[in-house]
Structure formats: C-alpha cells, structure tokens
Coordinates of C-alpha atoms and ligand atoms in Angstrom, one line a residue:
X16 CA -0.3 0.3 -0.2
X17 CA 1.3 3.4 -0.6
X18 CA 0.3 6.4 1.0
X19 CA -0.6 10.1 -0.8
X20 CA 3.1 11.0 1.7
X21 CA 5.1 8.6 0.3
X22 CA 7.8 9.4 -2.6
X23 CA 5.9 9.1 -5.6
X24 CA 7.6 8.0 -8.9
X25 CA 8.6 10.6 -11.1
X26 CA 7.7 10.0 -14.4
X27 CA 8.6 11.6 -17.2
X28 CA 6.5 11.3 -21.4
X29 CA 8.8 12.3 -23.7
X30 CA 7.5 11.9 -28.1
X31 CA 9.3 11.1 -30.3
X32 CA 7.9 10.5 -33.5
X33 CA 4.2 9.8 -33.0
X34 CA 0.4 9.6 -33.7
X35 CA -0.4 10.3 -29.7
X36 CA -2.1 7.4 -29.7
X37 CA -0.4 5.9 -26.7
X38 CA -0.7 9.2 -24.3
X39 CA -4.6 8.8 -25.8
X40 CA -4.6 5.5 -24.8
X41 CA -3.9 5.8 -20.8
X42 CA -6.5 8.2 -20.7
X43 CA -8.9 5.4 -20.8
X44 CA -7.3 3.5 -18.0
X45 CA -9.8 2.3 -15.6
X46 CA -7.7 3.2 -12.7
X47 CA -6.5 6.3 -14.0
X48 CA -7.3 8.3 -10.7
X49 CA -5.9 6.5 -8.1
X50 CA -1.9 5.6 -10.0
X51 CA -1.7 9.5 -10.7
X52 CA -2.2 9.3 -6.4
X53 CA 1.0 7.1 -7.1
X54 CA 3.1 8.3 -9.8
X55 CA 4.2 12.4 -10.4
X56 CA 3.9 13.3 -13.8
X57 CA 7.0 15.5 -14.7
X58 CA 6.1 15.5 -18.3
X59 CA 3.0 14.3 -19.9
X60 CA 1.9 15.5 -23.8
X61 CA -1.9 16.1 -22.4
X62 CA -2.5 15.7 -18.6
X63 CA -1.6 18.2 -16.4
X64 CA 2.4 17.9 -15.0
X65 CA 4.7 19.7 -13.2
X66 CA 6.5 21.4 -15.9
X67 CA 6.7 22.0 -19.4
X68 CA 8.4 20.4 -22.4
X69 CA 10.5 23.1 -23.0
X70 CA 12.0 23.0 -19.1
X71 CA 12.3 19.5 -19.5
X72 CA 14.8 20.0 -22.8
X73 CA 16.9 22.0 -20.4
X74 CA 17.8 18.3 -18.9
X75 CA 18.3 19.6 -15.7
X76 CA 16.3 17.5 -13.9
X77 CA 16.5 13.7 -14.0
X78 CA 13.5 11.2 -13.7
X79 CA 12.3 7.5 -11.8
X80 CA 10.7 6.5 -14.8
X81 CA 11.2 7.5 -19.0
X82 CA 8.6 6.9 -20.9
X83 CA 9.4 7.4 -24.5
X84 CA 6.5 7.2 -27.0
X85 CA 6.8 7.1 -30.9
X86 CA 10.0 5.9 -33.3
X87 CA 13.4 7.5 -32.8
X88 CA 14.2 9.4 -35.1
X89 CA 17.8 11.4 -35.2
X90 CA 16.2 14.0 -36.5
X91 CA 13.5 14.8 -34.2
X92 CA 13.6 18.0 -32.5
X93 CA 11.2 19.2 -30.0
X94 CA 11.3 22.0 -27.6
X95 CA 13.7 23.6 -30.0
X96 CA 16.2 20.6 -28.9
X97 CA 16.8 17.2 -30.3
X98 CA 14.9 14.7 -29.1
X99 CA 18.0 12.3 -28.7
X100 CA 19.5 14.4 -26.7
X101 CA 17.2 14.9 -23.6
X102 CA 16.3 11.4 -24.7
X103 CA 19.4 10.0 -23.7
X104 CA 19.9 12.2 -20.7
X105 CA 17.2 11.3 -18.8
X106 CA 17.4 7.4 -20.0
X107 CA 21.0 8.0 -17.7
X108 CA 19.7 8.2 -14.6
X109 CA 15.8 6.4 -14.8
X110 CA 15.2 3.1 -13.2
X111 CA 13.3 2.3 -15.7
X112 CA 12.6 3.1 -19.4
X113 CA 9.7 1.8 -20.6
X114 CA 8.8 2.4 -24.7
X115 CA 5.0 2.5 -25.1
X116 CA 3.5 1.5 -28.3
X117 CA 5.0 -0.8 -31.4
X118 CA 7.1 2.4 -32.3
X119 CA 8.3 2.5 -29.8
X120 CA 9.3 -0.5 -29.3
X121 CA 10.3 -2.0 -33.0
X122 CA 10.2 1.0 -35.3
X123 CA 6.1 1.2 -36.3
X124 CA 4.3 2.9 -39.0
X125 CA 7.6 5.5 -38.7
X126 CA 9.9 3.2 -39.5
X127 CA 8.2 1.8 -42.3
X128 CA 7.7 5.7 -44.0
X129 CA 11.5 6.4 -43.5
X130 CA 13.6 2.6 -42.6
X131 CA 17.0 4.0 -43.3
X132 CA 17.0 6.3 -39.8
X133 CA 13.8 5.0 -38.0
X134 CA 13.9 2.6 -35.2
X135 CA 12.7 1.8 -32.0
X136 CA 14.5 3.1 -29.3
X137 CA 16.4 -0.5 -27.9
X138 CA 14.5 -2.6 -31.4
X139 CA 15.4 -1.8 -35.1
X140 CA 12.1 -4.3 -35.8
X141 CA 13.4 -7.5 -34.0
X142 CA 17.3 -6.8 -34.4
X143 CA 18.8 -4.9 -31.1
X144 CA 20.5 -2.3 -32.0
X145 CA 18.6 0.6 -32.1
X146 CA 20.0 4.4 -30.0
X147 CA 19.3 3.3 -26.5
X148 CA 21.2 -0.1 -26.4
X149 CA 23.5 1.0 -23.8
X150 CA 20.5 0.6 -21.4
X151 CA 19.5 -2.4 -22.5
X152 CA 18.6 -3.8 -19.3
X153 CA 16.2 -1.3 -17.8
X154 CA 14.4 -1.0 -21.1
X155 CA 10.7 -2.7 -21.0
X156 CA 8.4 -2.9 -24.3
X157 CA 4.9 -2.5 -24.3
X158 CA 4.2 -3.2 -28.4
X159 CA 0.9 -2.5 -29.9
X160 CA -0.8 0.3 -31.7
X161 CA -1.5 1.5 -29.3
X162 CA -0.4 -0.3 -26.0
X163 CA -3.4 -1.3 -24.3
X164 CA -4.2 0.9 -21.4
X165 CA -4.2 -1.7 -18.5
X166 CA -0.9 -3.1 -19.7
X167 CA 1.1 0.6 -18.7
X168 CA -1.1 1.0 -15.8
X169 CA 0.3 -2.8 -14.7
X170 CA 4.3 -2.3 -15.4
X171 CA 3.8 1.0 -13.4
X172 CA 2.1 -0.3 -10.4
X173 CA 4.5 -3.4 -10.9
X174 CA 7.3 -0.6 -10.7
X175 CA 5.7 1.8 -8.0
X176 CA 5.3 -1.9 -5.6
X177 CA 9.1 -3.5 -6.5
X178 CA 7.9 -6.7 -7.9
X179 CA 10.1 -8.3 -10.6
X180 CA 8.8 -7.3 -14.2
X181 CA 9.9 -11.3 -16.6
X182 CA 10.1 -10.4 -20.0
X183 CA 10.4 -12.3 -23.2
X184 CA 13.1 -12.0 -25.6
X185 CA 12.2 -8.9 -27.2
X186 CA 12.1 -6.8 -23.8
X187 CA 8.3 -7.1 -23.2
X188 CA 6.3 -8.2 -19.4
X189 CA 5.7 -12.0 -19.9
X190 CA 2.8 -11.7 -17.8
X191 CA 1.0 -9.3 -20.6
X192 CA 2.4 -10.7 -23.9
X193 CA 3.2 -14.6 -22.7
X194 CA -0.1 -15.8 -24.0
X195 CA -1.4 -15.4 -28.3
X196 CA -4.0 -13.0 -28.6
X197 CA -6.0 -16.7 -30.4
X198 CA -6.3 -17.0 -27.0
X199 CA -10.1 -15.5 -25.7
X200 CA -11.5 -15.3 -28.8
X201 CA -15.3 -16.3 -28.9
X202 CA -14.3 -17.7 -32.0
X203 CA -12.2 -20.9 -31.7
X204 CA -15.1 -22.9 -32.2
X205 CA -14.7 -22.3 -36.0
X206 CA -10.8 -22.3 -35.6
X207 CA -10.8 -25.4 -34.7
X208 CA -13.5 -27.1 -37.0
X209 CA -11.9 -24.6 -39.9
X210 CA -15.3 -22.7 -40.4
X211 CA -14.3 -19.3 -42.2
X212 CA -16.2 -16.1 -41.9
X213 CA -18.3 -14.7 -45.4
X214 CA -18.0 -11.0 -44.4
X215 CA -16.8 -8.5 -41.3
X216 CA -19.3 -8.0 -38.6
X217 CA -20.4 -11.5 -39.2
X218 CA -20.5 -13.0 -35.6
X219 CA -20.0 -17.0 -36.8
X220 CA -16.5 -18.4 -38.2
X221 CA -13.1 -17.4 -37.8
X222 CA -11.2 -14.6 -39.9
X223 CA -7.8 -16.5 -39.7
X224 CA -8.3 -18.7 -43.6
X225 CA -9.5 -15.8 -45.2
X226 CA -9.9 -12.5 -43.7
X227 CA -6.0 -11.8 -42.5
X228 CA -6.2 -12.6 -38.6
X229 CA -2.9 -12.6 -36.8
X230 CA -4.1 -13.4 -33.9
X231 CA -2.6 -17.2 -33.5
X232 CA 0.7 -15.4 -34.7
X233 CA 0.8 -12.4 -32.4
X234 CA 1.2 -12.0 -28.1
X235 CA -0.4 -10.2 -26.7
X236 CA -3.5 -10.6 -24.0
X237 CA -6.9 -8.5 -26.4
X238 CA -8.5 -11.6 -26.0
X239 CA -8.5 -12.3 -22.0
X240 CA -8.9 -8.8 -20.4
X241 CA -10.6 -6.7 -23.4
X242 CA -10.4 -3.2 -24.9
X243 CA -13.3 -0.8 -22.8
X244 CA -13.4 -4.0 -20.8
X245 CA -16.0 -4.7 -23.5
X246 CA -14.4 -6.0 -26.6
X247 CA -12.2 -6.8 -29.0
X248 CA -11.1 -6.8 -32.6
X249 CA -12.0 -10.4 -33.0
X250 CA -14.6 -10.6 -31.3
X251 CA -16.4 -7.6 -33.1
X252 CA -15.9 -9.4 -36.3
X253 CA -12.2 -7.6 -37.6
X254 CA -9.7 -8.8 -38.0
X255 CA -6.3 -9.1 -35.8
X256 CA -3.8 -7.0 -37.6
X257 CA -0.7 -8.4 -35.4
X258 CA 0.6 -4.8 -34.4
X259 CA 2.3 -6.4 -30.4
X260 CA 4.7 -7.8 -33.3
X261 CA 8.1 -6.9 -34.4
X262 CA 7.0 -7.1 -38.2
X263 CA 4.0 -4.7 -37.8
X264 CA 2.5 -3.3 -40.0
X265 CA 2.6 -5.7 -42.3
X266 CA 0.8 -5.6 -46.0
X267 CA -2.6 -6.0 -47.3
X268 CA -4.4 -6.3 -43.6
X269 CA -7.5 -8.2 -44.8
X270 CA -6.5 -10.3 -46.6
X271 CA -5.0 -14.2 -45.9
X272 CA -1.8 -15.3 -47.9
X273 CA -2.7 -18.9 -48.7
X274 CA -0.7 -21.9 -49.9
X275 CA -3.1 -24.1 -51.9
X276 CA -6.1 -22.6 -49.4
X277 CA -4.8 -23.0 -46.8
X278 CA -3.0 -20.5 -44.3
X279 CA 0.8 -19.6 -45.4
X280 CA 1.9 -19.1 -41.2
X281 CA 1.1 -21.6 -39.0
X282 CA 0.1 -20.6 -35.4
X283 CA 3.6 -19.9 -33.3
X284 CA 4.4 -23.3 -32.1
X285 CA 2.6 -25.1 -34.4
X286 CA 4.5 -27.2 -37.3
X287 CA 3.6 -26.4 -40.6
X288 CA 3.1 -29.9 -41.8
X289 CA 1.1 -30.8 -37.9
X290 CA -1.1 -27.9 -39.1
X291 CA -1.6 -28.9 -42.6
X292 CA -2.2 -32.2 -41.5
X293 CA -5.0 -31.0 -39.0
X294 CA -6.5 -28.5 -41.2
X295 CA -6.9 -30.7 -43.7
X296 CA -9.0 -33.4 -42.0
X297 CA -10.6 -30.9 -40.2
X298 CA -12.1 -28.8 -43.1
X299 CA -13.7 -32.4 -44.3
X300 CA -16.0 -33.0 -41.7
X301 CA -19.0 -30.5 -41.3
X302 CA -20.4 -29.5 -38.5
X303 CA -23.9 -28.2 -38.5
X304 CA -24.5 -26.6 -36.2
X305 CA -21.3 -24.5 -36.9
X306 CA -22.5 -23.6 -40.5
X307 CA -25.5 -22.2 -39.2
X308 CA -26.7 -18.9 -37.9
X309 CA -26.7 -18.5 -34.1
X310 CA -29.2 -16.5 -34.3
X311 CA -32.5 -17.2 -36.5
X312 CA -34.3 -13.8 -37.0
X313 CA -36.2 -15.1 -40.3
X314 CA -38.2 -16.9 -38.1
X315 CA -38.1 -15.1 -35.4
X316 CA -39.6 -11.8 -36.6
Ligands
LIG409 S1 -10.4 -14.2 -34.8 FE1 -8.4 -14.9 -34.6 S2 -9.1 -15.0 -33.1 FE2 -10.1 -15.2 -33.6 S3 -11.1 -17.8 -33.4 FE3 -10.0 -17.3 -35.7 S4 -7.6 -16.7 -35.7 FE4 -8.2 -17.1 -33.8
LIG410 S1 -6.8 -7.0 -31.7 FE1 -4.2 -7.3 -32.7 S2 -4.3 -5.9 -33.9 FE2 -5.6 -5.4 -32.7 S3 -4.9 -4.6 -30.4 FE3 -4.4 -6.9 -30.3 S4 -2.8 -7.4 -31.1 FE4 -3.0 -5.2 -31.8

C-alpha cells in the first residue's frame, strides 16, 4: 500500500515521432485517478504535469521512469532540442525506461515510412541495435498500436510495488505478452473446425482463413482483458493486424496469404506439417451447428 505522503514515482513522458495514440490510449485506464495518486508526471503531453516540455528539454533534472512514445528519429527536435539529447539525458539516470507502443518498441509505422533512419529505442524491428542499447537492462517494451492502457497501468504498478517484471526476448513483460491474442477469442470453436467468416462483422466463423487474422501469430492479452473491458477486434468481427509484433505493419491487412488455399503462416509453435494435417482433416467434417446462424432472425419476426 502507498500513501500520498510516500515518495511518488517521478515519470517523464517524452514523445518521438508519434501520432499520440498511446498518450490517448492511457487516458482510458480504468484506475487512472488511483494511479495518479502514486505517480507524479514531470511532463505528459496531455495530462497536467509539473513542468512544460521546454523546461524538461533543458535537461537539468532527472526522473525515476522515462516513458518514450513514438519512433526514434535522430533528426527530430522537441522544444527546439534534439529528442536524441533529451532521451539520452533522462535515460542515463532513470531506473526504468518504458517504450510505449510498437513505434517506440520496434519502429512500427514510422519506421515503415523511413526505414533507413527511424527505429525503436532498443530494437530496430527485431534487431537489437537501436540507439539505447547501453541501457538494455532497464528497457521494457510495451508494444501495441496503440498500447493497451492496462498494459502500461500494470507495468507502472509493478514498478511502484518493486515487483520483478519478467521479460520475453523482445523485452515485453511475459505477464502481458506470453499468450497469443487468439487465446480467449469467442470464435475459437470455428477456428478448430475451419469454419470461415464470409463477411466482416458476421457473428459466426473465424477470420484466419480468408480475412487476414494474425491473432494465432501475435502475442498479447487483447482477448482476455478486452478493450474498454467489453470487446476485441476479433470478437466483433474484424481481423487482428498483429500490431504487437516487430514486423508490424505488414501489407494487406484484410487478406490471408495462402498456399493451396491453406494459410501460409501456422500458429506460433505449431509445425507446418502438423498444422496442414490437422487442417486437412478438420475441413472434411461439416458440423451443422457451426454452419448455421447463431441467431435465427428470419423465423422470429
Ligand atoms: S478470428 Fe482470429 S482470434 Fe478469433 S479464433 Fe479466428 S484466428 Fe483466432
Ligand atoms: S487485436 Fe491484434 S491488432 Fe488489435 S490491438 Fe490486439 S494485437 Fe493489436
């Protein structure tokens, strides 16, 4: 438990090349008010904070946690100062550096626009050769486009409570990214029996076979903690774009690449041959219940 009198975690939210999506997403955190009792924003682009960005850019103070949003671009300035200079000053003394969103984690969409110069702060896609390599041990990646507010809330609370955060190979907390987005989707039974969705928004069917769903290849808890606590993309009938992975963004979001009408990518950890065998067998069965509409609107007018 932390009282208001205890030392509040000093957090600086710095932006690189960004659309502001992560800063906005954080505002949706259910317990934001409670969290703000335990942390003090030295600067945040949207929330009330102690200092203006121009004051932080003078690099005369330090922070406990540096949150970086957006891709790293060596030529970018904020408040008239190179972001590179501000980033390195605060990174040096911070206990933790959190890269929020896929752009800060791997380069993301802004890397796709300028692949020669832009990257994440530690990773450049999945190569660990970003500008903050020397701070490797204190960097936590919270990928996502945008980051789920709960993923950031969870991480800050773990730091406040001085609990160990176990990371995966791409520096993402395993608590949040060890399972696949496919886990918890209400369409799992259709996935197992290879029943396709015919159009977006349809309640029945799986989006893996034709509509480009990347959830079986994507790490994250979107389908277990949900968005706004109520829904997810795949539950509502649109494909997962795989936004937490280092190869995001890919092309043709709404199409499944196939070989001989079977998805070219198998779920993580499933050998291709095993997957092809299981798919071939499942496709030979026709489960009437799964091929019928869930709700019979026609006969209930
Ligand atoms: S729609 Fe996507 S997440 Fe849902 S069951 Fe199919 S592959 Fe999995
Ligand atoms: S469902 Fe997929 S695309 Fe949507 S936020 Fe989760 S990981 Fe990203």
